[in-house]
Tab-separated table of C-alpha atoms in Angstrom:
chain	number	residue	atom	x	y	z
A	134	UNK	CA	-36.413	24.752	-162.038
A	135	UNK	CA	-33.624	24.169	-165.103
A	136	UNK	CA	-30.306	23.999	-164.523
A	137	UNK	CA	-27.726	26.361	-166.533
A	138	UNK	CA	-27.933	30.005	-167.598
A	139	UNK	CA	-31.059	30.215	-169.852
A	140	UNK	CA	-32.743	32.202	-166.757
A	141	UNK	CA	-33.444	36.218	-166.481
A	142	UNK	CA	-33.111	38.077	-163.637
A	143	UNK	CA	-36.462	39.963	-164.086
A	144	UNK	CA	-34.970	43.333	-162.786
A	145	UNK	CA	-31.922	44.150	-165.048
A	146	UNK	CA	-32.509	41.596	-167.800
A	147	UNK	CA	-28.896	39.358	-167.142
A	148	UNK	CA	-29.077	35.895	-167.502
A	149	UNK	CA	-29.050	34.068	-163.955
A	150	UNK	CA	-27.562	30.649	-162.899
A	151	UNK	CA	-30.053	28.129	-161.846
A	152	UNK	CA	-29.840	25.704	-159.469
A	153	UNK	CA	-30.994	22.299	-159.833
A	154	UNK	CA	-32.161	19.385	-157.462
A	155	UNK	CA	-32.339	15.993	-157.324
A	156	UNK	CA	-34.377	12.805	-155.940
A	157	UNK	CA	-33.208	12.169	-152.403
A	158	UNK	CA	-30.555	14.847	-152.181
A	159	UNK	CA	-30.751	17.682	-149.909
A	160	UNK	CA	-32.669	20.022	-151.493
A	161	UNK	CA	-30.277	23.120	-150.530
A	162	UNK	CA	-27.331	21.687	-152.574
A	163	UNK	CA	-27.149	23.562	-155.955
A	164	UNK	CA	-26.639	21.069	-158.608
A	165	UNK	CA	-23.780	22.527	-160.148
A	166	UNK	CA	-21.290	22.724	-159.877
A	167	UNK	CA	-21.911	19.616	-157.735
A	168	UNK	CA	-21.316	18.070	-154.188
A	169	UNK	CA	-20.988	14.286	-153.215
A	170	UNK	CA	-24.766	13.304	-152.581
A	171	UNK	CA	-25.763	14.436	-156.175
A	172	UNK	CA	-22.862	12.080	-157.377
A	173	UNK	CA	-23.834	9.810	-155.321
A	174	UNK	CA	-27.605	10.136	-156.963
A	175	UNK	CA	-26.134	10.418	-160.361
A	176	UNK	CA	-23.354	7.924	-162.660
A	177	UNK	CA	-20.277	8.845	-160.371
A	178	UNK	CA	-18.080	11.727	-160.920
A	179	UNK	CA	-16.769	11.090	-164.137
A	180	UNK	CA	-19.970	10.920	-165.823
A	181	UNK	CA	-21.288	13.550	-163.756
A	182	UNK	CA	-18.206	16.002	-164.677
A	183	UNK	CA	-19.193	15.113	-168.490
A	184	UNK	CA	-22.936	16.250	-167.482
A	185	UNK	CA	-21.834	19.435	-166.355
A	186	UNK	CA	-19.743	19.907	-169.253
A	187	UNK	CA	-22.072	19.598	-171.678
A	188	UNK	CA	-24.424	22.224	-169.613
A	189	UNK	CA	-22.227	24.697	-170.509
A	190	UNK	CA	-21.870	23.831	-174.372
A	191	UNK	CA	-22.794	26.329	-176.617
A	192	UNK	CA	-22.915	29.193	-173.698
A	193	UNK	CA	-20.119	31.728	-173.055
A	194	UNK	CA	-18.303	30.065	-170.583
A	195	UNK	CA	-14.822	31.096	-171.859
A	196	UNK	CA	-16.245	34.515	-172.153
A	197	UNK	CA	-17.197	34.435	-168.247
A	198	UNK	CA	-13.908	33.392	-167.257
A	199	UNK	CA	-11.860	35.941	-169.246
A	200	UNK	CA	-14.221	38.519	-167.672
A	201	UNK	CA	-13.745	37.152	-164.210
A	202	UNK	CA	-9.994	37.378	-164.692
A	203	UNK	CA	-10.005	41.008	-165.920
A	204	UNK	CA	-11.885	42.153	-162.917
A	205	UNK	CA	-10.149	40.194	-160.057
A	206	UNK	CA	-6.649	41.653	-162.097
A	207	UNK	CA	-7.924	45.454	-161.880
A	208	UNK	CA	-9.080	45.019	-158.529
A	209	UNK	CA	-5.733	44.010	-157.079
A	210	UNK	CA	-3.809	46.400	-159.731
A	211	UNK	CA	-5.569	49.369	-158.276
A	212	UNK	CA	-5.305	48.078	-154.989
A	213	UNK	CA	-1.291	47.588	-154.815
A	214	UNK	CA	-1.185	50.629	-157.333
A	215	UNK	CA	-2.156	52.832	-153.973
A	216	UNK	CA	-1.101	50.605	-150.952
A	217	UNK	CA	2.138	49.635	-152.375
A	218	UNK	CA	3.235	53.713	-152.161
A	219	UNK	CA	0.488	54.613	-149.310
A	220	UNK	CA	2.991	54.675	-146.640
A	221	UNK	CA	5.122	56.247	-148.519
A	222	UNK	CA	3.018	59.212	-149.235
A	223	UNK	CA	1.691	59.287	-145.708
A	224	UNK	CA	4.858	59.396	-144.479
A	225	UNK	CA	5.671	62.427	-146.590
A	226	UNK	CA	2.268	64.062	-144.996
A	227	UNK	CA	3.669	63.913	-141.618
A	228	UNK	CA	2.009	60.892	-140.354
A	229	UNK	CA	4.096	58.888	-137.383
A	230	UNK	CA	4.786	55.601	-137.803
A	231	UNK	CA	2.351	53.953	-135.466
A	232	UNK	CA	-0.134	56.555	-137.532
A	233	UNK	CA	0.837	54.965	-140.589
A	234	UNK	CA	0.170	51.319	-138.936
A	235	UNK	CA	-3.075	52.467	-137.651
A	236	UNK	CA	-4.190	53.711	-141.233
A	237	UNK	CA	-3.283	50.775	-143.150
A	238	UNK	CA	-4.802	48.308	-140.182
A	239	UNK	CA	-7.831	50.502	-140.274
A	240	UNK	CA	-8.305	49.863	-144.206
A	241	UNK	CA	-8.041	46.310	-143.271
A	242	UNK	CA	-10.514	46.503	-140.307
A	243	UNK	CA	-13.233	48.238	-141.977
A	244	UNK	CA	-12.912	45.577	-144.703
A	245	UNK	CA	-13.237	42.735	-142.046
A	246	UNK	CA	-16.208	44.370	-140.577
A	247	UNK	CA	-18.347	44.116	-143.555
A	248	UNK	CA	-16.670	40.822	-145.244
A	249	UNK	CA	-19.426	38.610	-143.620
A	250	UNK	CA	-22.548	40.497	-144.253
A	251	UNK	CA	-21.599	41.331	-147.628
A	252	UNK	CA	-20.699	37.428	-148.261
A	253	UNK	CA	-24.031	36.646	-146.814
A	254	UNK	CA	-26.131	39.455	-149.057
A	255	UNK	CA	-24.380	37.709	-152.210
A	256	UNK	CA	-25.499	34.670	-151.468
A	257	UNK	CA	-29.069	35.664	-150.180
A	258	UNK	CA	-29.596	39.065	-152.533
A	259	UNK	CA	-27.035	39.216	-155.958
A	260	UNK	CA	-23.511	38.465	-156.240
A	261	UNK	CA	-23.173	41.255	-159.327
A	262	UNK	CA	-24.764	43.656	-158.034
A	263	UNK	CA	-22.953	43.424	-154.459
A	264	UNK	CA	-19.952	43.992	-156.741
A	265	UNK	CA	-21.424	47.458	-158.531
A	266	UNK	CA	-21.559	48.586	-155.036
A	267	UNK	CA	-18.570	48.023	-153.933
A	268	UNK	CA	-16.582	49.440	-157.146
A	269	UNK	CA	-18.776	52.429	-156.368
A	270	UNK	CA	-17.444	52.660	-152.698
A	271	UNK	CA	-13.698	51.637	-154.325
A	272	UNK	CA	-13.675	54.322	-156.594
A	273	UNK	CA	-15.003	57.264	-153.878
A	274	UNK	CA	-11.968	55.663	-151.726
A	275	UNK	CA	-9.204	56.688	-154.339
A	276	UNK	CA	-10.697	60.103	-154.707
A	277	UNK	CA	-10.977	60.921	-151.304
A	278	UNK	CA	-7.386	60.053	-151.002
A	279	UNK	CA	-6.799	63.089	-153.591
A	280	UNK	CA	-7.350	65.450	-150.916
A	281	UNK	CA	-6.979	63.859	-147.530
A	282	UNK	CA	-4.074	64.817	-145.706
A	283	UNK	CA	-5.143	65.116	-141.668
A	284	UNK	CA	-4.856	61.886	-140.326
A	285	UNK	CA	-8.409	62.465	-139.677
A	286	UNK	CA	-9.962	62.183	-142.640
A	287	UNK	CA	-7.371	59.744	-144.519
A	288	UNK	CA	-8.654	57.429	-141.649
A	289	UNK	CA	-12.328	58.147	-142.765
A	290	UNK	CA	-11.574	57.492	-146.783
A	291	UNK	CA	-9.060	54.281	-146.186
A	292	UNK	CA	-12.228	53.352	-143.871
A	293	UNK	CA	-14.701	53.703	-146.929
A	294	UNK	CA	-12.038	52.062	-149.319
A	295	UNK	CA	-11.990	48.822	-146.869
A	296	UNK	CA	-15.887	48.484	-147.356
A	297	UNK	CA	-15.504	48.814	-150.779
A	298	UNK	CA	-12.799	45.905	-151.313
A	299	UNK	CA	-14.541	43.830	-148.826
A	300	UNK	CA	-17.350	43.438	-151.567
A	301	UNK	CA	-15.151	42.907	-154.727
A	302	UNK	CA	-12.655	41.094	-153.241
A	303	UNK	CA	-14.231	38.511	-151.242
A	304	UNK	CA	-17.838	38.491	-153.983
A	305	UNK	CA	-15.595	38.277	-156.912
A	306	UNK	CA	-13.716	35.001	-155.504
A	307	UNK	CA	-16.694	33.436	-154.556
A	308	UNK	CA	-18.756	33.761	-157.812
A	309	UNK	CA	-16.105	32.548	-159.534
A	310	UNK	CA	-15.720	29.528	-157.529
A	311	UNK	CA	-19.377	29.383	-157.738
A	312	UNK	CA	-19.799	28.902	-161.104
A	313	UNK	CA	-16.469	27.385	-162.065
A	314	UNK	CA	-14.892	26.090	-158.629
A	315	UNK	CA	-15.655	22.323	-158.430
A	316	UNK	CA	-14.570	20.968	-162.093
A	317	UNK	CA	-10.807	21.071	-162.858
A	318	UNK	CA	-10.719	22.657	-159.339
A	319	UNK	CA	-7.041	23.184	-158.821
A	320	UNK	CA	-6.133	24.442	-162.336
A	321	UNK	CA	-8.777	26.911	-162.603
A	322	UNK	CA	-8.039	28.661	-158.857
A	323	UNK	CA	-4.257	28.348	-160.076
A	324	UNK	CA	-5.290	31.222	-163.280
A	325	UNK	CA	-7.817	32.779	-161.180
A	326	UNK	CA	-4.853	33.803	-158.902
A	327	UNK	CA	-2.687	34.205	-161.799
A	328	UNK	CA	-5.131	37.408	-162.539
A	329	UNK	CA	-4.232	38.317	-158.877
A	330	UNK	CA	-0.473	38.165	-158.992
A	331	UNK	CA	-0.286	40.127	-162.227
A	332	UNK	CA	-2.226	42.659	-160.459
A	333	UNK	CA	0.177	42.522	-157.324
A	334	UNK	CA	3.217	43.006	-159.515
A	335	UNK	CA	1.732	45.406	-162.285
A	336	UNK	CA	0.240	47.726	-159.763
A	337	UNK	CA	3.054	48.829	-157.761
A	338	UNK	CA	5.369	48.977	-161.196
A	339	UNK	CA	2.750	51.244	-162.508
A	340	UNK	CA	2.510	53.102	-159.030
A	341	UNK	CA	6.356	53.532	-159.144
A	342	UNK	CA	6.401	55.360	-162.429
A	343	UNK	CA	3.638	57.832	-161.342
A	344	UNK	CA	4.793	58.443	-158.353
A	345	UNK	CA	8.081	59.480	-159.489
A	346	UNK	CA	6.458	61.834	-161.762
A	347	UNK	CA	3.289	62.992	-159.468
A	348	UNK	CA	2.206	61.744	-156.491
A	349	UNK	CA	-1.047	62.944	-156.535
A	350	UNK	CA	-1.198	61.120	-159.519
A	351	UNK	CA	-1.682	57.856	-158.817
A	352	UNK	CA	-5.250	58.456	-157.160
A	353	UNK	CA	-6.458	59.310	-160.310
A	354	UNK	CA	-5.549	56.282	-162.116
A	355	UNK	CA	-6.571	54.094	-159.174
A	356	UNK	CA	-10.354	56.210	-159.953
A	357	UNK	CA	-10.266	54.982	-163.659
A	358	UNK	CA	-9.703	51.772	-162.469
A	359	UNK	CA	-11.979	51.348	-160.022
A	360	UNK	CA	-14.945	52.834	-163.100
A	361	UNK	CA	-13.219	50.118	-165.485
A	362	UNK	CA	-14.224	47.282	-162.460
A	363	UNK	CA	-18.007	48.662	-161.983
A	364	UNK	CA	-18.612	48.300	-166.400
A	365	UNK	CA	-16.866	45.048	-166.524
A	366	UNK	CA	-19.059	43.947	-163.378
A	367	UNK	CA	-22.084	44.686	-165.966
A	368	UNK	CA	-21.610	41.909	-167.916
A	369	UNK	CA	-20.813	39.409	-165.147
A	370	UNK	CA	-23.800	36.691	-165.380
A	371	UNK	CA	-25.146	36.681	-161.817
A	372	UNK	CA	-26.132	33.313	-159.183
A	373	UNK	CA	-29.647	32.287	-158.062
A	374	UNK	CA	-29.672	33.481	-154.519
A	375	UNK	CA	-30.339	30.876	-151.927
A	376	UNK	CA	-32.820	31.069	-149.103
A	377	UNK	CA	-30.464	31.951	-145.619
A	378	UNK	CA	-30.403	29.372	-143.035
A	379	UNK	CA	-27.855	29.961	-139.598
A	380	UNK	CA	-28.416	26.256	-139.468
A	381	UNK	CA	-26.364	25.501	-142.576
A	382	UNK	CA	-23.648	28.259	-142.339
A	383	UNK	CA	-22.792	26.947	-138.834
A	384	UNK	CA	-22.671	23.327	-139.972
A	385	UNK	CA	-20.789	24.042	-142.900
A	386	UNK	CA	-17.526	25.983	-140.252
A	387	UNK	CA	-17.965	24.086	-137.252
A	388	UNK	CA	-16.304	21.080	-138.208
A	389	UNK	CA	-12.476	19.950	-138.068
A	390	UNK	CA	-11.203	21.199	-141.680
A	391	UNK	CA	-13.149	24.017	-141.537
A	392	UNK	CA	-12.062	24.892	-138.233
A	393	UNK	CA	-8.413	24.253	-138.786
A	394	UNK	CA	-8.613	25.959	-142.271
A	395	UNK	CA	-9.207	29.698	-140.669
A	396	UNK	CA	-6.769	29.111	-137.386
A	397	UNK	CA	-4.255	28.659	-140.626
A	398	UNK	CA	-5.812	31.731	-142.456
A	399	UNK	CA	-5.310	33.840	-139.323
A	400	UNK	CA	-2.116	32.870	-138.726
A	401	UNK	CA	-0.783	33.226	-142.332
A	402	UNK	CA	-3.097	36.421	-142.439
A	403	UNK	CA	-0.758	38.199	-139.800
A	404	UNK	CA	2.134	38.516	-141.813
A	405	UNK	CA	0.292	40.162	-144.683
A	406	UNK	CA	-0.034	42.816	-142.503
A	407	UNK	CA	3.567	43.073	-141.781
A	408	UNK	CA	4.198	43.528	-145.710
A	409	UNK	CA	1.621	45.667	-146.022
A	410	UNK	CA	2.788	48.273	-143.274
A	411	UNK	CA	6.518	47.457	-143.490
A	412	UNK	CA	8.144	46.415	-146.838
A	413	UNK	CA	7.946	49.662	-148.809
A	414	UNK	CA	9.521	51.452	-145.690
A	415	UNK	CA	12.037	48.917	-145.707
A	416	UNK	CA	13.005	49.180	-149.347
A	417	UNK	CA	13.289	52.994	-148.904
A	418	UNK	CA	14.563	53.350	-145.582
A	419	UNK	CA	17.425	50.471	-145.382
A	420	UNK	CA	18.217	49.915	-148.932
A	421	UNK	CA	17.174	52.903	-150.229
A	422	UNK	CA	15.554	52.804	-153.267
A	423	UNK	CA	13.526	55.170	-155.329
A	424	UNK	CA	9.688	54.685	-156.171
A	425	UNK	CA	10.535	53.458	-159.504
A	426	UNK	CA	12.800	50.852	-158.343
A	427	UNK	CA	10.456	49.933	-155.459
A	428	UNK	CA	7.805	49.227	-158.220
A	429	UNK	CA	10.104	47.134	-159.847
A	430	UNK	CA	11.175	44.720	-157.169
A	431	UNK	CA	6.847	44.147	-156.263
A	432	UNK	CA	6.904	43.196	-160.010
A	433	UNK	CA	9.247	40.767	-159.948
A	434	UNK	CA	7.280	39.233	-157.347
A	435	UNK	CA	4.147	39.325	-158.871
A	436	UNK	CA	5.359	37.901	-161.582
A	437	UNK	CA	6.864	35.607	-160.299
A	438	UNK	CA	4.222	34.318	-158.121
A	439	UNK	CA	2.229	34.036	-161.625
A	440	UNK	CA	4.408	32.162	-163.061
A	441	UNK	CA	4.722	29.583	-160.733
A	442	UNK	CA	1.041	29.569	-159.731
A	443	UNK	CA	0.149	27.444	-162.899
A	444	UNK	CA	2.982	25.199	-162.185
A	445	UNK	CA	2.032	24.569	-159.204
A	446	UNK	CA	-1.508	23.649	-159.969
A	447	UNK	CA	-0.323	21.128	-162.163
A	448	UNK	CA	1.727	19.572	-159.470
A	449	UNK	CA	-1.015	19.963	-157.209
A	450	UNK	CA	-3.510	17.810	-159.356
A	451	UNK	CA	-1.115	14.499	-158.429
A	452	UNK	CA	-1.366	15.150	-154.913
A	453	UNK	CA	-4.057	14.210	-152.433
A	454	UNK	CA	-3.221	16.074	-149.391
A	455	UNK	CA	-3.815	19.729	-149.779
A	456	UNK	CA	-3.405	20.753	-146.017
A	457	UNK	CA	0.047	19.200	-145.959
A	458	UNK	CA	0.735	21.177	-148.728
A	459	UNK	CA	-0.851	24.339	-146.936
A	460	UNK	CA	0.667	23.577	-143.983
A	461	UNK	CA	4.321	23.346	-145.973
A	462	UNK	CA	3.813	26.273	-148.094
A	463	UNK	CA	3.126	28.627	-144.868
A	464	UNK	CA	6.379	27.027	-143.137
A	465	UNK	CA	8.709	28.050	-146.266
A	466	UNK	CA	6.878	31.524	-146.923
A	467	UNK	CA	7.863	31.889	-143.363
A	468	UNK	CA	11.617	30.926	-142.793
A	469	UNK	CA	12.251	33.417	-145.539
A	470	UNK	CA	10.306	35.889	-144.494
A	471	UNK	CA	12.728	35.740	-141.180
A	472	UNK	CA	15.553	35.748	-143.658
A	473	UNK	CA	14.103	39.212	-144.970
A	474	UNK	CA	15.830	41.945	-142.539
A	475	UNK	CA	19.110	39.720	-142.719
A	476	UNK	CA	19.543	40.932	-146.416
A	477	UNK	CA	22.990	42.869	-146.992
A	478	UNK	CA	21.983	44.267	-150.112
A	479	UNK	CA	19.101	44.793	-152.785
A	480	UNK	CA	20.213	41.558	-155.033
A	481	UNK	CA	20.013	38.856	-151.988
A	482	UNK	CA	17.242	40.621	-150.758
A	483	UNK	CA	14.874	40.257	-154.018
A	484	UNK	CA	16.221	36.397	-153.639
A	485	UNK	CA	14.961	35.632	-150.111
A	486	UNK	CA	11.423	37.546	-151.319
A	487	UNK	CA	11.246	35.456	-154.176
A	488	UNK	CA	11.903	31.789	-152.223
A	489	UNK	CA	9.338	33.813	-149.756
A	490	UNK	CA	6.607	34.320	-152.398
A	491	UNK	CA	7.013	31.243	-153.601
A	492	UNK	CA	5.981	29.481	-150.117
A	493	UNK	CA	2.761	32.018	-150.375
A	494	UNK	CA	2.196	31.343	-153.918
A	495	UNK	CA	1.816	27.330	-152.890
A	496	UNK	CA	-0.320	28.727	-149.511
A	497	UNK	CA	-2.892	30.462	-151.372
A	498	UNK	CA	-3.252	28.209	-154.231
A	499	UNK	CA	-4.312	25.650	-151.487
A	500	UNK	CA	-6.160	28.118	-149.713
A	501	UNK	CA	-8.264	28.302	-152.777
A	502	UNK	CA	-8.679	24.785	-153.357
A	503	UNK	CA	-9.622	24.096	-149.605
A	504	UNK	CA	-12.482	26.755	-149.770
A	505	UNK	CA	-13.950	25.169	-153.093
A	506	UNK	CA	-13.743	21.469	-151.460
A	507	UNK	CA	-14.940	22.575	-147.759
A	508	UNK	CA	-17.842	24.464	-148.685
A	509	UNK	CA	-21.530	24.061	-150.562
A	510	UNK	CA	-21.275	26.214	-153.954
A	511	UNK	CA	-24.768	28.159	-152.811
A	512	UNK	CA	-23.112	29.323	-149.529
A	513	UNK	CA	-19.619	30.402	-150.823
A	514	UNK	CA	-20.154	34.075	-150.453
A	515	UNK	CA	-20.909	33.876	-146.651
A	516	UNK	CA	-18.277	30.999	-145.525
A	517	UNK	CA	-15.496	33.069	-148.223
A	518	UNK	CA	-16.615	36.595	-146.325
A	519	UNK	CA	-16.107	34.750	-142.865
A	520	UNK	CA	-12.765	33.317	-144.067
A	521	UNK	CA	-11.316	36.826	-145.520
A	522	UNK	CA	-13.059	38.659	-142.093
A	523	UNK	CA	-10.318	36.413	-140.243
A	524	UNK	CA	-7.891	37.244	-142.642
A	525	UNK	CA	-8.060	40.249	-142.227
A	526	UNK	CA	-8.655	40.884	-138.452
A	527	UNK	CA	-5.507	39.332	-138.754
A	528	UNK	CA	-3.794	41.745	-141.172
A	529	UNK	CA	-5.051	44.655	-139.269
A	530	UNK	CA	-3.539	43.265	-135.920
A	531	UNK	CA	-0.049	42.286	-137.390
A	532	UNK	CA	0.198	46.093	-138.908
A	533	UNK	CA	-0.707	47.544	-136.016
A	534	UNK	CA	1.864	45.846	-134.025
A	535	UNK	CA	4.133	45.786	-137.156
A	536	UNK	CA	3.891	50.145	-136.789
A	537	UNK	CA	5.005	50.003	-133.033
A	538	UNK	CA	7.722	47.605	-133.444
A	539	UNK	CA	9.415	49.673	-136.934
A	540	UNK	CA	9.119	52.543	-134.191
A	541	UNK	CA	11.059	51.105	-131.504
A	542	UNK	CA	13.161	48.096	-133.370
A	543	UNK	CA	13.197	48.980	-137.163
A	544	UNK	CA	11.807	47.811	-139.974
A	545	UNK	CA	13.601	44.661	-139.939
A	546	UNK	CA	11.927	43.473	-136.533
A	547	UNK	CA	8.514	42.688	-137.574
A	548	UNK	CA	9.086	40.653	-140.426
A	549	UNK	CA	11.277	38.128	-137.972
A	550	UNK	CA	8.749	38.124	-135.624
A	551	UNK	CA	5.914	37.444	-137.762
A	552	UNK	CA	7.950	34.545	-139.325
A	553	UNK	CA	9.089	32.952	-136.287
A	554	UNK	CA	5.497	33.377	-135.714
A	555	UNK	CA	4.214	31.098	-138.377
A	556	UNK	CA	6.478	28.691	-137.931
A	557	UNK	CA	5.508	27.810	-134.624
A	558	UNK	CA	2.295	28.270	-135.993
A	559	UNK	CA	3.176	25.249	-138.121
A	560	UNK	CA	5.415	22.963	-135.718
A	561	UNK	CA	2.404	22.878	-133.693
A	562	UNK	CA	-0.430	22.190	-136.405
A	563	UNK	CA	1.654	19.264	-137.366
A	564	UNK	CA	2.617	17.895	-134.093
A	565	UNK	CA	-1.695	18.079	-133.448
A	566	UNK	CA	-2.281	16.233	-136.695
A	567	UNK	CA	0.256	13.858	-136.585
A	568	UNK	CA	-0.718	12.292	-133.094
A	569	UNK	CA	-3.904	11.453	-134.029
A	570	UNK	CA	-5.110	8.851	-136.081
A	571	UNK	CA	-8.105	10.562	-136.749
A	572	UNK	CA	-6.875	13.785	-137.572
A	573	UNK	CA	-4.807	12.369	-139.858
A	574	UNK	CA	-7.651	10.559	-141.612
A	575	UNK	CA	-9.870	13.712	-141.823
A	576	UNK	CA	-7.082	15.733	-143.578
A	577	UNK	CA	-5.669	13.007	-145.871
A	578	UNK	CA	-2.442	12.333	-144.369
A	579	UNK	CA	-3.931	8.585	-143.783
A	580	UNK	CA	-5.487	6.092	-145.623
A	581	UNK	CA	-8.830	5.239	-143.385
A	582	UNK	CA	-8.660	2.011	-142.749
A	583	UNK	CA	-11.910	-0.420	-144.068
């Protein structure tokens, strides 16, 4: 079979990504973007990266990117458009507190319960057409919304919504990484999340303004934007499926990186939960500031977190260890995110978010980076779906908790307890690395000795 793009899928007529094999290498391994044995088989990785480089002459590479960028932006855009002002407008249906928790965990637990199997289909079925599903399911989500107002049946649509994000959100990564994840690794995740921090800090500015104006409002834009994800999904050039093996998958997790990689995802997962139920409350409720201005502080935080995402993929190409750097950017999201409730006003408050952000922004670049590095390119949809599943298990557990704590304690007590947290979280990851030779080997923090 040919390697590249000149393939058609025989059903809609898009070109298809091929795999490729060679002499002596596992058979399984898609040839590009690459893994070790095909180097290995081949000139070395610097003639190999100029191989793969030239595959993609005179095909729309740039094209592919650009379009993968504009989708992963609208999907978070319309995402924090809603969630950034959903517990806002729930709480102005009636809807407790611990009601409120339980809706926004249940958006993340219907998500979770899905993020596997539809990781799996992508890889086994079609990554682009996975996607046209799930902006279907997206787009019925911010429409039921419109008129849902028992907590009933906003449990149902935020239920539907969480199926529908599950497939964009964790197909979307992984064909990207698929087709452009293993050359110029770091720098390319860096403006793939760049797309995904505009979107964070774009969404909930937009959101502000409409909400100020009409609630309602906002549900109908989050619609639009949801049909503007299923046509730009169109043109999204799809990836040979692969044929499933349990074998492989289980290899491919049950190892140390792999294992250590999601106890880290779950544990930085749980505080994304505590921002998702929490911070909006806590902008309105001890500060209090209007929608508009609400919008405007997640905007500086967007942007700033895409502004110093590039940056710090730059940095990041110089450095060998990416756990230590995972490891360090989880400690200093979470001493800040302790800091949070200790704010005495708006201005020091948007400063401790910021230094906060910042520790996520380096997180979640090396997140990123891990994923690419850890896992085959053919079987990125199922291991990605199994990492955002634990994720997000983990989101829906911290904002469940996070709604019964703001009842009894505040708003201000979950975010220190999710930070203190982490950072135990992160004394003890380093105190088990550190006293093992080994361990320090397998992540990089040793040279292995010859």
């Amino acid at each position: 079979m040919g390697r590249g793009w000149g393939n058609v899928d025989p059903m809609s007529g898009s070109p298809v990504r091929t795999s490729g094999q060679c002499g002596g290498c596992n058979p399984s391994v898609i040839l590009f973007p690459g893994c070790g044995s095909i180097r290995n088989c081949l000139f070395g990785s610097s003639m190999l990266e100029g191989r793969i480089d030239s595959v993609y002459q005179g095909l729309p590479m740039r094209r592919q990117i650009l379009l993968s960028i504009a989708i992963r932006f609208l999907i978070y855009f319309t995402h924090w458009l809603v969630l950034a002002y959903l517990p806002l407008l729930l709480k102005g249906y009636g809807l407790s507190d611990l009601q409120i928790g339980m809706a926004i965990g249940f958006f993340s637990l219907s998500s979770m319960a899905l993020m596997l199997p539809l990781g799996l289909f992508s890889d086994i079925f079609s990554p682009r057409r996975t996607m046209l599903c799930g902006a279907l399911l997206y787009g019925g989500y911010f429409g039921a919304l419109l008129t849902a107002r028992s907590f009933g049946w906003i449990l149902a649509a935020v239920c539907v919504g969480g199926l529908g994000s599950a497939a964009l959100v964790v197909v979307s990564e992984s064909l990207y990484l698929k087709h452009f994840g293993q050359i110029q690794r770091s720098r390319r995740v860096a403006t793939y999340q760049l797309s995904t921090y505009l979107g964070f800090g774009l969404g909930p500015l937009a959101g502000g303004l409409v909400v100020q104006t009409a609630p309602e409002l906002i549900f109908v834009f989050a619609v639009a934007g949801a049909g503007a994800i299923f046509l730009l999904s169109l043109f999204l050039i799809d990836y040979e499926p692969i044929v499933f093996s349990f074998k492989e998958y289980s290899g491919d997790v049950l190892q140390f990186k792999p294992l250590l990689l999601i106890a880290c995802l779950f544990v930085l997962g749980t505080h994304f939960g505590v921002e998702q139920t929490s911070f909006s409350l806590l902008l309105k409720e001890k500060f209090g500031l209007l929608p508009r201005q609400i919008g405007l502080v997640f905007a500086c935080m967007g942007l700033w977190m895409a502004l110093a995402v590039p940056l710090v993929g730059k940095y990041h190409d110089k450095r060998r260890s990416v756990f230590l750097f995972f490891l360090g950017g989880m400690a200093f999201s979470a001493v800040f995110q302790m800091l949070t409730p200790l704010a005495v006003g708006i201005r020091s408050l948007v400063v401790i978010r910021l230094l906060h952000n910042l520790g996520d922004t380096v997180a979640l670049l090396e997140l990123g980076v891990l994923v690419a590095l850890l896992f085959p390119s053919g079987r990125l949809g199922g291991n990605s779906g199994l990492l955002y599943g634990v994720r997000t298990l983990a989101t829906f557990l911290a904002a469940v908790i996070s709604g019964s704590l703001n009842r009894e304690w505040g708003y201000g007590a979950s975010f220190m307890g999710s930070g203190l947290f982490v950072l135990c979280f992160v004394a003890g990851s380093f105190a088990f690395i550190g006293f093992s030779a080994t361990r320090r080997q397998a992540v990089g923090w040793q040279e292995i000795e010859k």
